[in-house]
Coordinates of C-alpha atoms and ligand atoms in Angstrom, one line a residue:
X1 CA -13.7 -17.8 -13.2
X2 CA -13.8 -14.7 -12.7
X3 CA -11.5 -13.1 -9.9
X4 CA -11.7 -9.2 -7.9
X5 CA -9.4 -8.3 -6.4
X6 CA -9.1 -4.5 -4.2
X7 CA -7.1 -2.8 -3.3
X8 CA -4.2 -1.1 -5.5
X9 CA -0.8 -1.2 -3.8
X10 CA 2.8 -3.5 -5.2
X11 CA 0.6 -5.8 -2.0
X12 CA -2.6 -6.5 -4.6
X13 CA -0.1 -5.9 -8.2
X14 CA 1.3 -9.4 -6.3
X15 CA -1.8 -11.3 -6.0
X16 CA -3.2 -9.9 -9.2
X17 CA 0.4 -11.0 -11.3
X18 CA -0.3 -15.1 -9.3
X19 CA -3.6 -15.3 -10.2
X20 CA -3.5 -13.6 -13.4
X21 CA -1.4 -17.4 -13.4
X22 CA -4.0 -19.8 -12.9
X23 CA -5.6 -21.3 -15.6
X24 CA -9.0 -22.0 -13.4
X25 CA -8.8 -18.4 -14.5
X26 CA -10.5 -15.9 -16.6
X27 CA -11.9 -12.9 -16.1
X28 CA -9.2 -10.6 -12.9
X29 CA -11.1 -6.8 -12.4
X30 CA -9.0 -5.2 -9.2
X31 CA -10.1 -2.1 -7.5
X32 CA -9.4 0.4 -8.1
X33 CA -6.0 -1.4 -9.0
X34 CA -2.6 1.2 -11.1
X35 CA -1.1 1.9 -14.3
X36 CA 0.5 -1.4 -13.4
X37 CA -2.0 -3.9 -12.7
X38 CA -3.9 -2.9 -15.7
X39 CA -0.9 -5.3 -17.4
X40 CA -3.3 -7.6 -15.5
X41 CA -6.1 -7.3 -14.9
X42 CA -9.6 -4.8 -15.5
X43 CA -9.1 -1.8 -13.6
X44 CA -12.3 -0.9 -11.5
X45 CA -12.4 2.5 -10.9
X46 CA -13.3 2.5 -7.5
X47 CA -11.9 3.0 -4.5
X48 CA -11.4 -0.5 -1.3
X49 CA -13.3 1.3 1.0
X50 CA -16.4 2.2 -0.8
X51 CA -18.1 -1.3 0.1
X52 CA -21.7 -0.8 -1.8
X53 CA -20.2 0.0 -4.2
X54 CA -17.7 -3.2 -5.3
X55 CA -20.7 -5.5 -3.9
X56 CA -23.0 -4.2 -6.7
X57 CA -20.0 -4.5 -9.4
X58 CA -18.9 -7.8 -8.3
X59 CA -23.2 -9.0 -8.4
X60 CA -23.1 -6.8 -11.4
X61 CA -20.1 -9.0 -13.3
X62 CA -21.2 -12.4 -10.9
X63 CA -18.2 -13.0 -10.0
X64 CA -16.9 -15.6 -8.1
X65 CA -14.4 -14.4 -5.3
X66 CA -13.3 -11.0 -4.7
X67 CA -9.5 -11.0 -2.3
X68 CA -10.0 -8.1 -0.2
X69 CA -5.8 -6.7 0.4
X70 CA -5.8 -3.6 2.6
X71 CA -7.3 -3.7 5.5
X72 CA -9.6 -0.9 5.8
X73 CA -12.3 -2.7 4.1
X74 CA -12.0 -5.6 6.2
X75 CA -12.2 -3.5 9.9
X76 CA -15.2 -2.4 8.1
X77 CA -16.8 -5.6 7.4
X78 CA -16.8 -6.4 3.9
X79 CA -16.8 -9.8 4.7
X80 CA -19.1 -9.2 6.8
X81 CA -21.5 -7.2 3.8
X82 CA -20.1 -9.9 1.2
X83 CA -21.1 -13.2 2.2
X84 CA -24.5 -12.4 2.8
X85 CA -25.4 -11.8 -0.2
X86 CA -24.6 -14.6 -1.5
X87 CA -20.5 -13.7 -2.5
X88 CA -17.6 -15.3 -1.5
X89 CA -14.7 -13.1 -0.4
X90 CA -11.8 -14.3 0.7
X91 CA -10.4 -12.3 4.2
X92 CA -12.5 -11.8 8.2
X93 CA -15.1 -11.0 8.9
X94 CA -15.2 -8.0 11.0
X95 CA -15.1 -9.3 14.3
X96 CA -12.3 -11.6 13.5
X97 CA -10.5 -8.0 11.8
X98 CA -10.5 -6.5 14.7
X99 CA -7.8 -7.5 16.3
X100 CA -6.2 -5.4 14.2
X101 CA -8.6 -3.2 14.5
X102 CA -9.0 -2.5 18.4
X103 CA -5.6 -3.1 20.2
X104 CA -7.3 -3.8 23.3
X105 CA -9.4 -6.0 22.0
X106 CA -6.8 -8.3 21.0
X107 CA -4.5 -8.0 23.7
X108 CA -8.2 -9.1 26.0
X109 CA -8.5 -11.5 23.5
X110 CA -4.1 -12.6 25.0
X111 CA -4.7 -11.9 28.2
X112 CA -7.9 -14.5 28.9
X113 CA -6.4 -17.2 26.6
X114 CA -2.8 -16.8 28.3
X115 CA -1.4 -15.9 24.5
X116 CA 2.0 -15.3 25.6
X117 CA 2.1 -11.2 25.0
X118 CA 4.0 -7.8 27.0
X119 CA 2.5 -6.9 29.8
X120 CA 0.0 -3.7 29.9
X121 CA -2.9 -1.8 30.5
X122 CA -5.8 -0.1 29.1
X123 CA -6.3 3.6 29.8
X124 CA -9.0 6.1 28.2
X125 CA -8.4 8.6 31.2
X126 CA -4.8 10.8 30.5
X127 CA -4.3 10.9 34.2
X128 CA -5.1 7.0 35.1
X129 CA -2.5 6.6 32.0
X130 CA 0.2 9.5 32.8
X131 CA 0.1 7.5 36.7
X132 CA 0.7 4.7 35.1
X133 CA 4.0 5.0 32.5
X134 CA 6.0 7.6 35.4
X135 CA 5.0 4.1 37.7
X136 CA 6.1 2.5 35.6
X137 CA 8.3 3.8 34.0
X138 CA 11.3 3.8 31.1
X139 CA 11.8 2.5 27.9
X140 CA 7.7 2.2 27.4
X141 CA 5.3 1.5 25.0
X142 CA 2.6 4.1 24.2
X143 CA -0.3 2.1 21.5
X144 CA -4.1 3.6 20.8
X145 CA -6.4 1.3 20.1
X146 CA -8.0 1.8 16.8
X147 CA -6.2 2.2 13.6
X148 CA -3.6 5.1 13.0
X149 CA -2.3 4.8 9.5
X150 CA 0.8 3.2 10.9
X151 CA 1.4 6.1 13.5
X152 CA 0.0 5.0 16.2
X153 CA 2.7 3.0 18.4
X154 CA 5.0 4.7 20.4
X155 CA 8.5 3.5 21.9
X156 CA 9.2 5.7 24.5
X157 CA 12.9 5.4 26.0
X158 CA 12.5 9.1 27.3
X159 CA 9.5 10.6 29.5
X160 CA 9.0 13.0 28.5
X161 CA 8.4 10.7 24.8
X162 CA 5.8 8.8 26.4
X163 CA 4.3 11.3 28.8
X164 CA 4.0 12.8 25.2
X165 CA 2.0 10.0 23.6
X166 CA -0.3 9.5 26.4
X167 CA -1.2 13.7 25.5
X168 CA -1.6 14.0 22.0
X169 CA -3.7 10.2 21.8
X170 CA -6.2 10.7 24.3
X171 CA -6.1 14.7 24.8
X172 CA -4.8 16.3 21.5
X173 CA -7.1 13.5 20.0
X174 CA -4.3 12.9 17.1
X175 CA -5.9 10.1 15.5
X176 CA -9.3 11.4 16.4
X177 CA -12.4 8.4 18.0
X178 CA -8.9 5.7 17.2
X179 CA -6.7 6.9 20.1
X180 CA -10.1 7.5 22.5
X181 CA -8.5 3.9 24.4
X182 CA -5.1 3.6 24.5
X183 CA -3.0 0.7 25.8
X184 CA -0.1 1.3 28.1
X185 CA 3.0 -1.7 27.3
X186 CA 6.0 -3.3 28.7
X187 CA 9.1 -2.4 25.0
X188 CA 10.0 -6.1 24.7
X189 CA 14.0 -6.1 23.4
X190 CA 14.8 -8.9 21.0
X191 CA 14.5 -10.2 17.3
X192 CA 11.1 -8.7 16.0
X193 CA 10.0 -11.1 13.6
X194 CA 6.3 -12.1 11.4
X195 CA 4.8 -15.7 10.0
X196 CA 1.9 -14.7 8.5
X197 CA -0.7 -17.8 7.6
X198 CA -3.9 -18.7 5.9
X199 CA -6.4 -19.7 8.1
X200 CA -10.7 -20.9 7.6
X201 CA -11.0 -21.1 11.2
X202 CA -8.8 -24.6 11.9
X203 CA -6.4 -25.0 9.3
X204 CA -3.4 -23.7 9.8
X205 CA -1.2 -23.2 7.3
X206 CA 1.9 -21.3 7.8
X207 CA 3.7 -18.6 4.7
X208 CA 7.5 -18.9 4.4
X209 CA 8.6 -15.9 5.9
X210 CA 9.3 -12.5 5.0
X211 CA 11.1 -10.1 6.9
X212 CA 11.0 -6.1 5.5
X213 CA 13.0 -3.1 6.3
X214 CA 9.8 -0.1 7.8
X215 CA 12.3 2.7 8.7
X216 CA 12.9 4.7 5.2
X217 CA 17.1 4.7 5.6
X218 CA 20.3 2.6 4.9
X219 CA 20.8 1.0 8.6
X220 CA 17.5 1.4 9.4
X221 CA 17.2 4.9 10.3
X222 CA 15.5 8.1 9.3
X223 CA 10.9 7.3 9.8
X224 CA 8.9 4.3 10.5
X225 CA 6.8 4.1 7.0
X226 CA 4.9 1.7 5.3
X227 CA 7.7 -0.1 4.3
X228 CA 10.8 0.1 2.1
X229 CA 12.0 -3.5 1.2
X230 CA 11.5 -7.3 1.8
X231 CA 12.9 -10.5 1.3
X232 CA 12.2 -14.3 1.7
X233 CA 13.0 -17.2 2.9
X234 CA 14.6 -15.3 6.4
X235 CA 17.7 -17.6 8.3
X236 CA 16.1 -16.3 11.2
X237 CA 13.5 -17.7 11.1
X238 CA 13.9 -21.5 11.1
X239 CA 11.6 -24.3 10.6
X240 CA 11.4 -24.4 14.4
X241 CA 11.1 -21.1 15.0
X242 CA 8.2 -20.7 12.6
X243 CA 6.4 -24.3 13.9
X244 CA 7.1 -22.6 18.0
X245 CA 5.1 -19.4 16.2
X246 CA 2.5 -21.3 14.9
X247 CA 2.2 -23.6 18.5
X248 CA 2.6 -20.8 21.0
X249 CA 0.6 -18.1 20.2
X250 CA -1.0 -18.2 16.4
X251 CA -2.7 -22.2 16.8
X252 CA -3.7 -19.8 20.2
X253 CA -5.2 -17.1 18.5
X254 CA -7.1 -19.4 15.9
X255 CA -8.4 -21.9 18.6
X256 CA -9.0 -19.1 21.2
X257 CA -11.1 -16.7 18.8
X258 CA -13.1 -20.0 17.4
X259 CA -14.1 -20.7 21.3
X260 CA -16.0 -17.5 21.3
X261 CA -17.3 -17.6 18.8
X262 CA -15.5 -16.1 16.0
X263 CA -13.7 -18.3 13.0
X264 CA -11.1 -16.4 11.6
X265 CA -10.5 -16.7 7.5
X266 CA -7.7 -15.5 5.4
X267 CA -5.2 -13.7 6.2
X268 CA -3.4 -13.9 10.1
X269 CA 0.0 -12.1 10.1
X270 CA 1.9 -12.2 14.0
X271 CA 3.9 -9.4 15.1
X272 CA 6.6 -11.5 17.2
X273 CA 9.0 -10.8 18.8
X274 CA 11.5 -13.8 20.0
X275 CA 12.8 -12.5 23.7
X276 CA 14.9 -13.8 26.6
X277 CA 11.4 -15.6 27.9
X278 CA 10.7 -16.6 23.7
X279 CA 8.1 -15.8 22.0
X280 CA 5.8 -12.1 22.5
X281 CA 3.2 -11.5 20.8
X282 CA 3.4 -8.4 19.7
X283 CA -0.1 -7.3 16.9
X284 CA -2.3 -8.8 14.7
X285 CA -3.3 -7.8 11.5
X286 CA -5.7 -9.0 9.3
X287 CA -4.5 -9.1 5.8
X288 CA -0.7 -10.2 3.6
X289 CA 1.8 -7.5 4.9
X290 CA 2.7 -5.1 1.8
X291 CA 5.8 -5.0 -0.2
X292 CA 5.7 -9.3 2.4
X293 CA 3.5 -10.3 -0.7
X294 CA 6.0 -9.5 -3.6
X295 CA 8.7 -11.2 -2.7
X296 CA 7.0 -13.9 -1.1
X297 CA 3.6 -14.8 -3.6
X298 CA 6.6 -15.3 -6.1
X299 CA 7.5 -17.7 -4.3
X300 CA 4.3 -20.0 -4.0
X301 CA 4.7 -23.3 -6.4
X302 CA 0.3 -23.6 -5.8
X303 CA -2.3 -21.8 -7.6
X304 CA -3.1 -19.0 -5.2
X305 CA -6.4 -19.5 -6.1
X306 CA -6.7 -23.1 -4.8
X307 CA -5.8 -21.9 -2.1
X308 CA -7.9 -18.7 -1.4
X309 CA -10.5 -21.0 -2.4
X310 CA -9.9 -23.7 0.2
X311 CA -9.5 -20.8 3.1
X312 CA -13.5 -19.3 2.2
X313 CA -14.2 -22.9 1.9
X314 CA -12.8 -24.3 5.1
X315 CA -11.3 -27.2 3.1
X316 CA -8.0 -26.0 4.1
X317 CA -6.8 -29.6 4.6
X318 CA -7.7 -30.5 1.8
X319 CA -5.2 -28.5 -0.7
X320 CA -1.3 -28.8 -0.8
X321 CA 1.1 -25.6 -0.2
X322 CA 4.5 -26.2 -2.0
X323 CA 6.9 -23.2 -2.1
X324 CA 10.3 -22.6 -4.1
X325 CA 13.4 -23.3 -2.3
X326 CA 14.7 -19.4 -4.5
X327 CA 14.9 -17.0 -2.1
X328 CA 13.2 -13.5 -3.1
X329 CA 14.0 -9.8 -2.2
X330 CA 12.2 -7.3 -3.4
X331 CA 13.5 -2.8 -3.3
X332 CA 10.3 -0.5 -3.5
X333 CA 11.6 2.9 -5.4
X334 CA 9.3 5.9 -3.0
X335 CA 8.8 9.3 -3.8
X336 CA 10.3 12.1 -3.4
X337 CA 9.1 13.8 0.2
X338 CA 7.7 9.9 1.7
X339 CA 6.7 8.7 3.9
X340 CA 6.0 12.9 4.9
X341 CA 4.2 13.5 2.0
X342 CA 4.7 12.1 -1.7
X343 CA 5.1 14.1 -5.1
X344 CA 2.7 13.0 -8.5
X345 CA 2.4 12.7 -11.9
X346 CA 6.8 12.2 -12.3
X347 CA 7.2 10.1 -15.6
X348 CA 8.7 7.2 -14.6
X349 CA 10.7 5.9 -17.7
X350 CA 12.9 2.5 -18.0
X351 CA 10.6 0.1 -17.1
X352 CA 10.6 -2.3 -19.8
X353 CA 14.4 -2.3 -18.5
X354 CA 13.8 -3.6 -15.6
X355 CA 10.7 -6.1 -16.3
X356 CA 12.3 -7.7 -19.7
X357 CA 15.1 -9.6 -17.1
X358 CA 14.4 -12.4 -16.0
X359 CA 13.3 -13.3 -13.1
X360 CA 11.8 -10.5 -12.3
X361 CA 8.5 -8.8 -11.5
X362 CA 8.7 -5.5 -11.4
X363 CA 5.5 -4.9 -9.3
X364 CA 3.3 -1.1 -8.9
X365 CA 2.5 0.8 -5.6
X366 CA 2.3 3.9 -6.6
X367 CA 1.4 4.5 -10.7
X368 CA -1.0 5.8 -12.8
X369 CA -1.2 6.1 -16.2
X370 CA -0.6 10.9 -16.7
X371 CA -2.3 12.8 -19.5
X372 CA 0.2 11.9 -22.9
X373 CA -0.6 7.9 -21.0
X374 CA 3.3 7.5 -20.3
X375 CA 2.7 6.0 -16.3
X376 CA 3.6 8.3 -13.6
X377 CA 3.9 8.6 -10.3
X378 CA 0.6 8.4 -7.7
X379 CA 2.2 8.1 -4.2
X380 CA 4.9 7.5 -2.3
X381 CA 5.4 3.9 -2.7
X382 CA 6.0 3.6 -6.1
X383 CA 7.3 0.9 -7.4
X384 CA 8.1 -2.6 -5.7
X385 CA 11.0 -4.2 -8.0
X386 CA 11.4 -7.4 -6.9
X387 CA 13.6 -10.2 -8.2
X388 CA 14.3 -14.4 -7.5
X389 CA 17.3 -16.3 -7.6
X390 CA 19.2 -19.6 -6.1
X391 CA 20.6 -17.7 -3.2
X392 CA 19.8 -14.0 -1.0
X393 CA 23.2 -12.2 -2.5
X394 CA 22.3 -14.4 -5.9
X395 CA 18.5 -12.4 -5.9
X396 CA 19.3 -9.0 -3.6
X397 CA 22.2 -8.5 -6.6
X398 CA 19.5 -8.8 -9.7
X399 CA 17.0 -7.1 -8.3
X400 CA 18.8 -3.4 -7.4
X401 CA 20.5 -4.9 -11.6
X402 CA 16.3 -4.6 -12.5
X403 CA 16.3 -1.0 -10.9
X404 CA 18.5 -0.1 -11.4
X405 CA 17.2 0.9 -14.6
X406 CA 14.1 2.2 -13.5
X407 CA 14.1 6.7 -12.4
X408 CA 11.6 9.0 -11.8
X409 CA 12.6 12.6 -10.9
X410 CA 13.6 11.8 -7.1
X411 CA 13.0 8.6 -6.1
X412 CA 14.2 7.1 -3.5
X413 CA 15.3 3.1 -2.4
X414 CA 17.1 2.1 0.5
X415 CA 20.4 0.2 -0.7
X416 CA 21.2 -2.1 2.1
X417 CA 17.6 -4.4 1.6
X418 CA 19.2 -8.3 2.6
X419 CA 21.9 -6.7 3.1
X420 CA 25.0 -9.6 4.5
X421 CA 22.2 -11.5 5.1
X422 CA 23.2 -15.4 5.2
X423 CA 21.6 -17.7 4.0
Ligands
AMP501 P1 2.5 -3.3 16.7 O1 2.2 -1.4 14.8 O2 1.9 -3.7 17.7 O3 3.2 -3.6 15.1 O4 4.0 -1.5 16.7 C1 4.5 -1.8 15.2 C2 5.9 -1.2 15.9 O5 6.2 -1.6 17.0 C3 6.8 -3.0 15.8 O6 7.0 -3.7 15.0 C4 7.2 -3.2 16.5 O7 8.9 -2.6 16.2 C5 6.9 -2.0 17.9 N1 6.6 -2.7 19.6 C6 5.2 -3.0 19.5 N2 5.0 -2.7 20.5 C7 6.3 -3.0 21.3 C8 7.0 -3.7 22.6 N3 5.8 -4.0 23.2 N4 8.1 -3.9 22.8 C9 8.8 -2.8 22.1 N5 8.9 -3.0 20.3 C10 7.3 -2.6 20.3
LIG502 N1 4.8 -4.5 6.3 C1 4.3 -4.4 6.9 C2 2.4 -4.9 6.7 O1 2.1 -5.1 5.9 O2 2.1 -4.1 7.7

C-alpha cells in the first residue's frame, strides 16, 4: 500500500512512525513533513492546505490511503474532495468537521440533542453581547465562532476582560470572519480532561487517555501554547470516567450527527470538564491531538493502518484495537520566544544520542535541513522527546534524560511534565 500523511508536525511524525511499522505499507509520503519525518517517509513539498495539489499528487501516485493530521484541511473539505474522486481518506467530512470549525454549530448541536455542556448564548451584535455579559457577570467565557489559532477562547475573571474580548472579536475583528459570531458561555469549574476516539459514525473505539500541558511554563504559568508535553495513561481518567464520557457525550454526539444525516468518520476529540454536576462537553476537535498523539500512538499495539482503514470503510467493529500497559511521556522542546514568536534556522545538536536510547522516539515538530544539510529549528515547537517505561515515573525519567542530550540555542521546555502523577 501507498500511504500519504498530510501535515508536518510532531503529531504527523508519530503517525508516520507508526504507519511505517505496518507490514501492509510499501511507501509513505508526507506533505509537507519535516526533517525528522524524512527518515521514514518521502517528503512532498505541498502545503497541508493546498487540497487540489494534494489530490493531484494522490491520484498521480495512486495513493491507497491519505491520513489528514491538521484541522484546517478537514474543515475546508479535503475528505469530501478526495472521496468524490475515489480516493480513500482518513478524516471527517466538511460537515462533520464543523464540530471544530464552528463553535456555534457545535453548541447548537449539543443543545438540540441535550448533550451536557455549559449554558450559552450566541451573538453577532456587540451591544447585545455586552449586555448579556453584564447581566451574567463574571467569571464568563467568550469564544470566537471559527478557527482562531488557539487564541479564540477568553476565560474572563473580570468584567473589563470579558467586554474587551467581545469588542476584540465583534468590533475590532481580531480574528477576521472567525469572530463574526461569538459564543458567550457559563464558566465551568472542575477537572479538565479529554477523550479521543476512533469512530466510523457507528462504532466508537476509545484511545488510551492522554493529558497535555497547554501553558508555556512550569506550574501552568505563562501563555497558552499548542501543547508543551503530554503523558498517558492518565490516572484521573479511570475506565469508569472514560465509559461515562462515551455514554454521556461522545456516543450522543456521533448519534446526533447521524440523525441529522452526517456520518462522522475519523478521530473525534472531546474536551470535557468533570464538574460537581457531572461531565460536560467543552469543545470537540476533529483530529488527533498534538502532542497527545506522540504518547498515545506509541502505546497502540495494533497495526494503525488496520484501524484507519476500518474507520474509513465503516467496519471499525471488526478490528481489535489493543494498547500496551506501558506509560509514555512526551516533553516538547520549543524555540526561544514561543508561543509569541519563534526563532528559526538554529542548529540542533544531540539528536543521535537522544534517538539512540532504548524506548525513546524523538518526534520532530518543527525542523528542516539548513544549507549545509544539518538539522535546524523551523518552528515554535521543535521536537517532542517521547519515552516509554513500566510506569509514568520511569517514562518521565527517560524522556528527560533523552531531552538532556539535545541542545539548540534558545531551547526552552517545561520541567514538570508528568511530575507528581501517581498511578
Ligand atoms: P476550547 O477551545 O473551547 O476547549 O477552550 C479552550 C480552553 O478554555 C479549554 O481547554 C478550557 O481550559 C477553557 N474553557 C473553555 N470553555 C470553558 C468553560 N465553559 N468554562 C471554563 N473553561 C473553559
Ligand atoms: N493538544 C491540544 C490539541 O491538539 O488541540
